[in-house]
């Protein structure tokens, strides 16, 4: 009884002193941010219950979901040997790039137990000049999509759109001057969509990409012109087409009438079966009585 109580007291004392419970794995920073090309440590602590020979491994999952080992069997894998070292259970990068963005799992096993902790690493990269696409001409009443995209910023940038230099609110219904607007704007994807364009939507548009890593960047942009449907032109085109069709029909009729286009003549072919009395080369097509028929 005394021994059991002593072990419990020792465990409680250890937890109070270190903040680490039995068979637990923790980290001092679960969300690490660091500038590109700088070094950084990803920390991992585990309780003494795992033993002095506990096995520690680090796994990496990138933003696309692909997973690989960083530390395996106590040493860096081939892809990390030049810039990663392991100090106990701490993972140290001498230099990070945007390809290191993702989550890292510290996995500890020992004495039949297993524990892990996850650390998110964000490599800070300012946004580049985004690529935006603005349709030059659209028809009233149709839909139009404007896109904006930056491929280098980390964390992923958010986007803002400007119309003739005026910032478009992400939710137009919250601003009195935009309550009648017919667009949807997604700041995360940079997509600006007009469901039912109006003549008043004619303007010059550009977008801005921004994140916490550096200054915002603006695309070149372009002008979108909204035009009404040319009803008169459509009607005139139909009339001209019908006149041409009628003229073509008259021309064909006139050519037939004047005999410029010969009519097809049918030839009657009468089938005449060969004579049952047909013979060899001496037959001339007429019936000739053979001597054998004379009585």
mmCIF file of C-alpha atoms in Angstrom:
data_model
loop_
_atom_site.group_PDB
_atom_site.id
_atom_site.type_symbol
_atom_site.label_atom_id
_atom_site.label_comp_id
_atom_site.label_asym_id
_atom_site.label_seq_id
_atom_site.Cartn_x
_atom_site.Cartn_y
_atom_site.Cartn_z
ATOM 1 C CA UNK A 1 0.000 0.000 0.000
ATOM 2 C CA UNK A 2 2.798 2.371 0.893
ATOM 3 C CA UNK A 3 4.657 1.568 -2.339
ATOM 4 C CA UNK A 4 1.540 2.172 -4.445
ATOM 5 C CA UNK A 5 0.849 5.471 -2.754
ATOM 6 C CA UNK A 6 4.462 6.465 -3.249
ATOM 7 C CA UNK A 7 4.271 5.819 -6.983
ATOM 8 C CA UNK A 8 1.081 7.854 -7.266
ATOM 9 C CA UNK A 9 2.686 10.710 -5.351
ATOM 10 C CA UNK A 10 5.750 10.576 -7.592
ATOM 11 C CA UNK A 11 3.591 10.682 -10.732
ATOM 12 C CA UNK A 12 1.616 13.646 -9.389
ATOM 13 C CA UNK A 13 4.829 15.459 -8.505
ATOM 14 C CA UNK A 14 6.241 14.826 -11.993
ATOM 15 C CA UNK A 15 3.079 16.118 -13.665
ATOM 16 C CA UNK A 16 3.020 19.238 -11.487
ATOM 17 C CA UNK A 17 6.693 19.954 -12.195
ATOM 18 C CA UNK A 18 6.714 19.285 -15.945
ATOM 19 C CA UNK A 19 3.088 19.564 -17.022
ATOM 20 C CA UNK A 20 3.476 16.199 -18.780
ATOM 21 C CA UNK A 21 1.112 13.405 -17.840
ATOM 22 C CA UNK A 22 1.826 9.692 -18.075
ATOM 23 C CA UNK A 23 2.632 8.465 -21.590
ATOM 24 C CA UNK A 24 1.982 11.878 -23.096
ATOM 25 C CA UNK A 25 3.582 13.733 -26.003
ATOM 26 C CA UNK A 26 3.464 17.535 -26.110
ATOM 27 C CA UNK A 27 5.010 20.535 -27.850
ATOM 28 C CA UNK A 28 5.828 24.056 -26.746
ATOM 29 C CA UNK A 29 4.492 25.582 -29.980
ATOM 30 C CA UNK A 30 1.789 23.982 -32.125
ATOM 31 C CA UNK A 31 1.671 26.776 -34.696
ATOM 32 C CA UNK A 32 5.101 27.833 -35.922
ATOM 33 C CA UNK A 33 5.635 30.676 -38.412
ATOM 34 C CA UNK A 34 9.022 31.487 -39.909
ATOM 35 C CA UNK A 35 10.343 33.541 -42.835
ATOM 36 C CA UNK A 36 11.491 31.728 -45.932
ATOM 37 C CA UNK A 37 15.180 30.669 -45.995
ATOM 38 C CA UNK A 38 15.411 30.944 -42.193
ATOM 39 C CA UNK A 39 16.024 28.182 -39.642
ATOM 40 C CA UNK A 40 13.478 26.922 -37.116
ATOM 41 C CA UNK A 41 12.982 24.296 -34.384
ATOM 42 C CA UNK A 42 9.899 22.101 -34.066
ATOM 43 C CA UNK A 43 9.736 20.912 -30.463
ATOM 44 C CA UNK A 44 8.443 17.640 -29.112
ATOM 45 C CA UNK A 45 8.505 16.475 -25.474
ATOM 46 C CA UNK A 46 7.325 13.167 -24.063
ATOM 47 C CA UNK A 47 6.913 11.737 -20.577
ATOM 48 C CA UNK A 48 9.514 9.487 -18.989
ATOM 49 C CA UNK A 49 7.063 6.604 -19.011
ATOM 50 C CA UNK A 50 8.137 5.772 -22.566
ATOM 51 C CA UNK A 51 11.600 4.878 -21.261
ATOM 52 C CA UNK A 52 15.087 6.061 -22.122
ATOM 53 C CA UNK A 53 15.149 4.103 -25.366
ATOM 54 C CA UNK A 54 11.840 5.464 -26.693
ATOM 55 C CA UNK A 55 11.563 5.613 -30.481
ATOM 56 C CA UNK A 56 10.904 9.075 -31.956
ATOM 57 C CA UNK A 57 9.885 9.655 -35.564
ATOM 58 C CA UNK A 58 8.760 12.752 -37.462
ATOM 59 C CA UNK A 59 6.309 12.649 -40.368
ATOM 60 C CA UNK A 60 5.419 15.482 -42.742
ATOM 61 C CA UNK A 61 2.128 16.039 -44.602
ATOM 62 C CA UNK A 62 2.145 18.822 -47.212
ATOM 63 C CA UNK A 63 -0.764 21.036 -48.246
ATOM 64 C CA UNK A 64 -1.782 18.556 -50.958
ATOM 65 C CA UNK A 65 -2.031 15.689 -48.470
ATOM 66 C CA UNK A 66 1.130 13.784 -49.440
ATOM 67 C CA UNK A 67 2.965 12.284 -46.446
ATOM 68 C CA UNK A 68 6.598 11.319 -45.954
ATOM 69 C CA UNK A 69 9.111 10.636 -43.182
ATOM 70 C CA UNK A 70 11.487 13.372 -42.066
ATOM 71 C CA UNK A 71 13.123 11.423 -39.227
ATOM 72 C CA UNK A 72 13.117 7.640 -39.437
ATOM 73 C CA UNK A 73 15.122 5.200 -37.334
ATOM 74 C CA UNK A 74 16.753 8.112 -35.525
ATOM 75 C CA UNK A 75 18.109 9.974 -38.559
ATOM 76 C CA UNK A 76 16.886 12.251 -41.378
ATOM 77 C CA UNK A 77 15.664 10.663 -44.564
ATOM 78 C CA UNK A 78 17.513 11.276 -47.845
ATOM 79 C CA UNK A 79 15.407 14.305 -48.846
ATOM 80 C CA UNK A 80 16.272 16.134 -45.593
ATOM 81 C CA UNK A 81 19.849 15.168 -44.776
ATOM 82 C CA UNK A 82 21.300 18.479 -46.009
ATOM 83 C CA UNK A 83 19.130 20.781 -43.895
ATOM 84 C CA UNK A 84 17.555 18.847 -41.030
ATOM 85 C CA UNK A 85 19.067 17.598 -37.786
ATOM 86 C CA UNK A 86 17.522 15.889 -34.771
ATOM 87 C CA UNK A 87 18.317 16.945 -31.200
ATOM 88 C CA UNK A 88 16.677 14.360 -29.002
ATOM 89 C CA UNK A 89 13.060 14.697 -29.988
ATOM 90 C CA UNK A 90 13.399 18.227 -31.437
ATOM 91 C CA UNK A 91 13.388 18.684 -35.203
ATOM 92 C CA UNK A 92 15.672 21.486 -36.428
ATOM 93 C CA UNK A 93 15.632 23.027 -39.895
ATOM 94 C CA UNK A 94 18.673 25.045 -40.916
ATOM 95 C CA UNK A 95 16.694 26.521 -43.833
ATOM 96 C CA UNK A 96 13.036 26.330 -44.841
ATOM 97 C CA UNK A 97 11.269 26.952 -48.159
ATOM 98 C CA UNK A 98 7.625 27.270 -49.138
ATOM 99 C CA UNK A 99 7.633 23.535 -49.911
ATOM 100 C CA UNK A 100 7.958 22.892 -46.151
ATOM 101 C CA UNK A 101 4.478 24.291 -45.511
ATOM 102 C CA UNK A 102 2.288 21.706 -43.804
ATOM 103 C CA UNK A 103 1.924 19.704 -40.610
ATOM 104 C CA UNK A 104 4.542 17.629 -38.788
ATOM 105 C CA UNK A 105 3.680 14.710 -36.513
ATOM 106 C CA UNK A 106 6.057 13.744 -33.703
ATOM 107 C CA UNK A 107 5.376 10.075 -32.921
ATOM 108 C CA UNK A 108 6.789 8.443 -29.793
ATOM 109 C CA UNK A 109 6.609 4.760 -28.924
ATOM 110 C CA UNK A 110 8.060 2.751 -26.043
ATOM 111 C CA UNK A 111 7.123 0.128 -23.442
ATOM 112 C CA UNK A 112 4.165 -0.921 -25.549
ATOM 113 C CA UNK A 113 2.695 2.581 -25.628
ATOM 114 C CA UNK A 114 2.287 5.165 -28.383
ATOM 115 C CA UNK A 115 1.717 8.924 -28.407
ATOM 116 C CA UNK A 116 1.957 11.773 -30.886
ATOM 117 C CA UNK A 117 1.642 15.526 -31.239
ATOM 118 C CA UNK A 118 1.120 17.683 -34.324
ATOM 119 C CA UNK A 119 2.954 20.905 -35.200
ATOM 120 C CA UNK A 120 1.835 23.205 -38.009
ATOM 121 C CA UNK A 121 4.605 25.010 -39.897
ATOM 122 C CA UNK A 122 3.846 28.092 -41.993
ATOM 123 C CA UNK A 123 6.693 29.476 -44.092
ATOM 124 C CA UNK A 124 6.070 33.189 -44.607
ATOM 125 C CA UNK A 125 6.312 34.304 -48.240
ATOM 126 C CA UNK A 126 4.930 37.666 -49.438
ATOM 127 C CA UNK A 127 2.429 37.496 -52.300
ATOM 128 C CA UNK A 128 3.628 37.973 -55.847
ATOM 129 C CA UNK A 129 1.862 40.002 -58.519
ATOM 130 C CA UNK A 130 -1.431 38.147 -58.988
ATOM 131 C CA UNK A 131 -2.790 37.111 -62.355
ATOM 132 C CA UNK A 132 -6.300 38.451 -62.941
ATOM 133 C CA UNK A 133 -8.674 37.827 -65.813
ATOM 134 C CA UNK A 134 -11.354 40.376 -66.725
ATOM 135 C CA UNK A 135 -13.711 39.742 -69.685
ATOM 136 C CA UNK A 136 -13.568 42.663 -72.094
ATOM 137 C CA UNK A 137 -17.151 42.455 -73.356
ATOM 138 C CA UNK A 138 -20.316 40.849 -71.957
ATOM 139 C CA UNK A 139 -24.019 41.112 -72.758
ATOM 140 C CA UNK A 140 -26.573 42.508 -70.347
ATOM 141 C CA UNK A 141 -28.492 39.865 -68.450
ATOM 142 C CA UNK A 142 -25.769 37.221 -68.749
ATOM 143 C CA UNK A 143 -23.210 36.092 -66.164
ATOM 144 C CA UNK A 144 -19.543 37.102 -65.989
ATOM 145 C CA UNK A 145 -16.662 35.756 -63.906
ATOM 146 C CA UNK A 146 -13.522 37.711 -62.970
ATOM 147 C CA UNK A 147 -10.652 35.720 -61.442
ATOM 148 C CA UNK A 148 -7.558 36.634 -59.430
ATOM 149 C CA UNK A 149 -4.804 34.238 -58.345
ATOM 150 C CA UNK A 150 -1.384 34.400 -56.686
ATOM 151 C CA UNK A 151 0.720 31.218 -56.684
ATOM 152 C CA UNK A 152 3.627 32.161 -54.391
ATOM 153 C CA UNK A 153 2.231 33.797 -51.253
ATOM 154 C CA UNK A 154 2.272 31.886 -47.945
ATOM 155 C CA UNK A 155 0.062 31.748 -46.011
ATOM 156 C CA UNK A 156 -2.379 31.721 -48.952
ATOM 157 C CA UNK A 157 -3.345 35.333 -49.704
ATOM 158 C CA UNK A 158 -6.812 36.791 -49.500
ATOM 159 C CA UNK A 159 -8.143 38.930 -52.337
ATOM 160 C CA UNK A 160 -9.901 42.254 -52.787
ATOM 161 C CA UNK A 161 -11.493 43.658 -55.932
ATOM 162 C CA UNK A 162 -11.724 47.298 -56.986
ATOM 163 C CA UNK A 163 -14.175 48.868 -59.451
ATOM 164 C CA UNK A 164 -12.900 52.125 -60.942
ATOM 165 C CA UNK A 165 -10.612 52.398 -57.915
ATOM 166 C CA UNK A 166 -13.420 51.822 -55.371
ATOM 167 C CA UNK A 167 -13.158 48.792 -53.070
ATOM 168 C CA UNK A 168 -15.970 46.278 -53.590
ATOM 169 C CA UNK A 169 -17.271 44.966 -50.243
ATOM 170 C CA UNK A 170 -17.118 41.181 -49.841
ATOM 171 C CA UNK A 171 -20.812 41.231 -48.878
ATOM 172 C CA UNK A 172 -22.527 43.991 -50.884
ATOM 173 C CA UNK A 173 -25.735 43.744 -48.835
ATOM 174 C CA UNK A 174 -23.934 45.137 -45.783
ATOM 175 C CA UNK A 175 -23.109 48.431 -47.523
ATOM 176 C CA UNK A 176 -25.934 50.791 -48.447
ATOM 177 C CA UNK A 177 -24.380 51.886 -51.730
ATOM 178 C CA UNK A 178 -24.078 48.289 -52.971
ATOM 179 C CA UNK A 179 -27.392 46.749 -51.904
ATOM 180 C CA UNK A 180 -28.536 46.465 -55.522
ATOM 181 C CA UNK A 181 -25.275 44.905 -56.701
ATOM 182 C CA UNK A 182 -25.552 41.574 -58.489
ATOM 183 C CA UNK A 183 -22.145 40.073 -57.704
ATOM 184 C CA UNK A 184 -20.646 37.487 -55.361
ATOM 185 C CA UNK A 185 -17.061 37.840 -54.132
ATOM 186 C CA UNK A 186 -14.972 35.095 -52.502
ATOM 187 C CA UNK A 187 -11.926 36.636 -50.732
ATOM 188 C CA UNK A 188 -10.319 33.200 -50.339
ATOM 189 C CA UNK A 189 -10.338 32.216 -54.019
ATOM 190 C CA UNK A 190 -10.315 35.674 -55.629
ATOM 191 C CA UNK A 191 -13.422 34.908 -57.700
ATOM 192 C CA UNK A 192 -15.752 37.811 -58.526
ATOM 193 C CA UNK A 193 -18.946 36.633 -60.218
ATOM 194 C CA UNK A 194 -21.763 38.699 -61.682
ATOM 195 C CA UNK A 195 -24.924 36.618 -61.984
ATOM 196 C CA UNK A 196 -26.848 39.182 -64.049
ATOM 197 C CA UNK A 197 -24.656 41.944 -65.424
ATOM 198 C CA UNK A 198 -26.071 45.437 -65.883
ATOM 199 C CA UNK A 199 -24.948 48.384 -67.970
ATOM 200 C CA UNK A 200 -23.845 50.006 -64.708
ATOM 201 C CA UNK A 201 -21.292 47.205 -64.229
ATOM 202 C CA UNK A 202 -19.206 48.616 -67.070
ATOM 203 C CA UNK A 203 -15.941 49.697 -65.393
ATOM 204 C CA UNK A 204 -12.232 49.035 -64.948
ATOM 205 C CA UNK A 205 -11.504 46.235 -62.479
ATOM 206 C CA UNK A 206 -8.342 45.084 -60.683
ATOM 207 C CA UNK A 207 -7.592 42.879 -57.679
ATOM 208 C CA UNK A 208 -5.142 42.975 -54.763
ATOM 209 C CA UNK A 209 -3.567 39.937 -53.040
ATOM 210 C CA UNK A 210 -2.375 40.246 -49.435
ATOM 211 C CA UNK A 211 -1.163 38.122 -46.524
ATOM 212 C CA UNK A 212 0.735 38.613 -43.255
ATOM 213 C CA UNK A 213 4.159 37.935 -44.773
ATOM 214 C CA UNK A 214 4.679 41.140 -46.738
ATOM 215 C CA UNK A 215 3.204 43.995 -48.767
ATOM 216 C CA UNK A 216 0.070 43.529 -50.861
ATOM 217 C CA UNK A 217 0.382 43.152 -54.636
ATOM 218 C CA UNK A 218 -1.948 44.449 -57.344
ATOM 219 C CA UNK A 219 -2.701 42.953 -60.748
ATOM 220 C CA UNK A 220 -2.857 44.976 -63.956
ATOM 221 C CA UNK A 221 -6.607 44.527 -64.359
ATOM 222 C CA UNK A 222 -8.760 45.519 -67.305
ATOM 223 C CA UNK A 223 -12.018 47.078 -68.423
ATOM 224 C CA UNK A 224 -15.258 45.134 -68.689
ATOM 225 C CA UNK A 225 -17.814 46.641 -71.059
ATOM 226 C CA UNK A 226 -21.449 45.568 -70.791
ATOM 227 C CA UNK A 227 -23.484 45.863 -73.997
ATOM 228 C CA UNK A 228 -27.159 45.399 -74.814
ATOM 229 C CA UNK A 229 -28.276 42.672 -77.182
ATOM 230 C CA UNK A 230 -28.282 44.006 -80.789
ATOM 231 C CA UNK A 231 -31.891 43.036 -81.599
ATOM 232 C CA UNK A 232 -31.999 45.089 -84.800
ATOM 233 C CA UNK A 233 -28.876 43.419 -86.110
ATOM 234 C CA UNK A 234 -30.250 39.948 -85.362
ATOM 235 C CA UNK A 235 -33.548 40.709 -87.180
ATOM 236 C CA UNK A 236 -31.695 42.162 -90.173
ATOM 237 C CA UNK A 237 -29.477 39.117 -90.360
ATOM 238 C CA UNK A 238 -32.475 36.758 -90.362
ATOM 239 C CA UNK A 239 -34.187 38.760 -93.135
ATOM 240 C CA UNK A 240 -31.057 38.770 -95.294
ATOM 241 C CA UNK A 241 -30.677 35.001 -94.791
ATOM 242 C CA UNK A 242 -34.272 34.359 -95.877
ATOM 243 C CA UNK A 243 -33.866 36.583 -98.970
ATOM 244 C CA UNK A 244 -30.714 34.726 -99.973
ATOM 245 C CA UNK A 245 -32.494 31.413 -99.482
ATOM 246 C CA UNK A 246 -35.414 32.556 -101.661
ATOM 247 C CA UNK A 247 -33.028 33.827 -104.340
ATOM 248 C CA UNK A 248 -31.223 30.496 -104.381
ATOM 249 C CA UNK A 249 -34.527 28.630 -104.794
ATOM 250 C CA UNK A 250 -35.601 30.906 -107.677
ATOM 251 C CA UNK A 251 -32.247 30.409 -109.394
ATOM 252 C CA UNK A 252 -32.554 26.616 -109.258
ATOM 253 C CA UNK A 253 -36.135 26.757 -110.596
ATOM 254 C CA UNK A 254 -35.160 29.064 -113.460
ATOM 255 C CA UNK A 255 -32.214 26.847 -114.441
ATOM 256 C CA UNK A 256 -34.484 23.791 -114.645
ATOM 257 C CA UNK A 257 -37.024 25.708 -116.680
ATOM 258 C CA UNK A 258 -34.436 26.824 -119.244
ATOM 259 C CA UNK A 259 -32.909 23.376 -119.451
ATOM 260 C CA UNK A 260 -29.588 24.391 -117.995
ATOM 261 C CA UNK A 261 -29.897 21.499 -115.576
ATOM 262 C CA UNK A 262 -30.777 18.275 -117.468
ATOM 263 C CA UNK A 263 -33.534 16.207 -115.974
ATOM 264 C CA UNK A 264 -32.874 12.572 -115.217
ATOM 265 C CA UNK A 265 -34.210 10.096 -117.844
ATOM 266 C CA UNK A 266 -35.321 6.690 -116.832
ATOM 267 C CA UNK A 267 -34.298 3.726 -119.037
ATOM 268 C CA UNK A 268 -36.583 0.695 -119.054
ATOM 269 C CA UNK A 269 -34.604 -2.520 -119.179
ATOM 270 C CA UNK A 270 -36.490 -5.714 -120.074
ATOM 271 C CA UNK A 271 -34.959 -8.879 -118.834
ATOM 272 C CA UNK A 272 -34.943 -11.698 -121.406
ATOM 273 C CA UNK A 273 -33.973 -15.101 -120.067
ATOM 274 C CA UNK A 274 -31.628 -17.174 -122.199
ATOM 275 C CA UNK A 275 -33.210 -19.808 -124.468
ATOM 276 C CA UNK A 276 -33.358 -23.302 -123.102
ATOM 277 C CA UNK A 277 -32.166 -24.424 -126.506
ATOM 278 C CA UNK A 278 -29.046 -22.390 -126.514
ATOM 279 C CA UNK A 279 -26.055 -24.402 -127.545
ATOM 280 C CA UNK A 280 -22.419 -23.885 -128.232
ATOM 281 C CA UNK A 281 -20.637 -21.769 -130.806
ATOM 282 C CA UNK A 282 -22.856 -23.026 -133.692
ATOM 283 C CA UNK A 283 -25.970 -21.455 -132.158
ATOM 284 C CA UNK A 284 -26.933 -18.179 -133.740
ATOM 285 C CA UNK A 285 -29.825 -17.472 -131.442
ATOM 286 C CA UNK A 286 -32.501 -19.139 -133.674
ATOM 287 C CA UNK A 287 -33.976 -22.535 -133.048
ATOM 288 C CA UNK A 288 -32.576 -25.157 -135.349
ATOM 289 C CA UNK A 289 -33.922 -28.677 -135.488
ATOM 290 C CA UNK A 290 -31.342 -31.347 -135.027
ATOM 291 C CA UNK A 291 -31.224 -34.430 -137.198
ATOM 292 C CA UNK A 292 -31.858 -36.614 -134.211
ATOM 293 C CA UNK A 293 -35.379 -35.238 -134.019
ATOM 294 C CA UNK A 294 -36.340 -36.469 -137.487
ATOM 295 C CA UNK A 295 -38.371 -39.690 -137.487
#
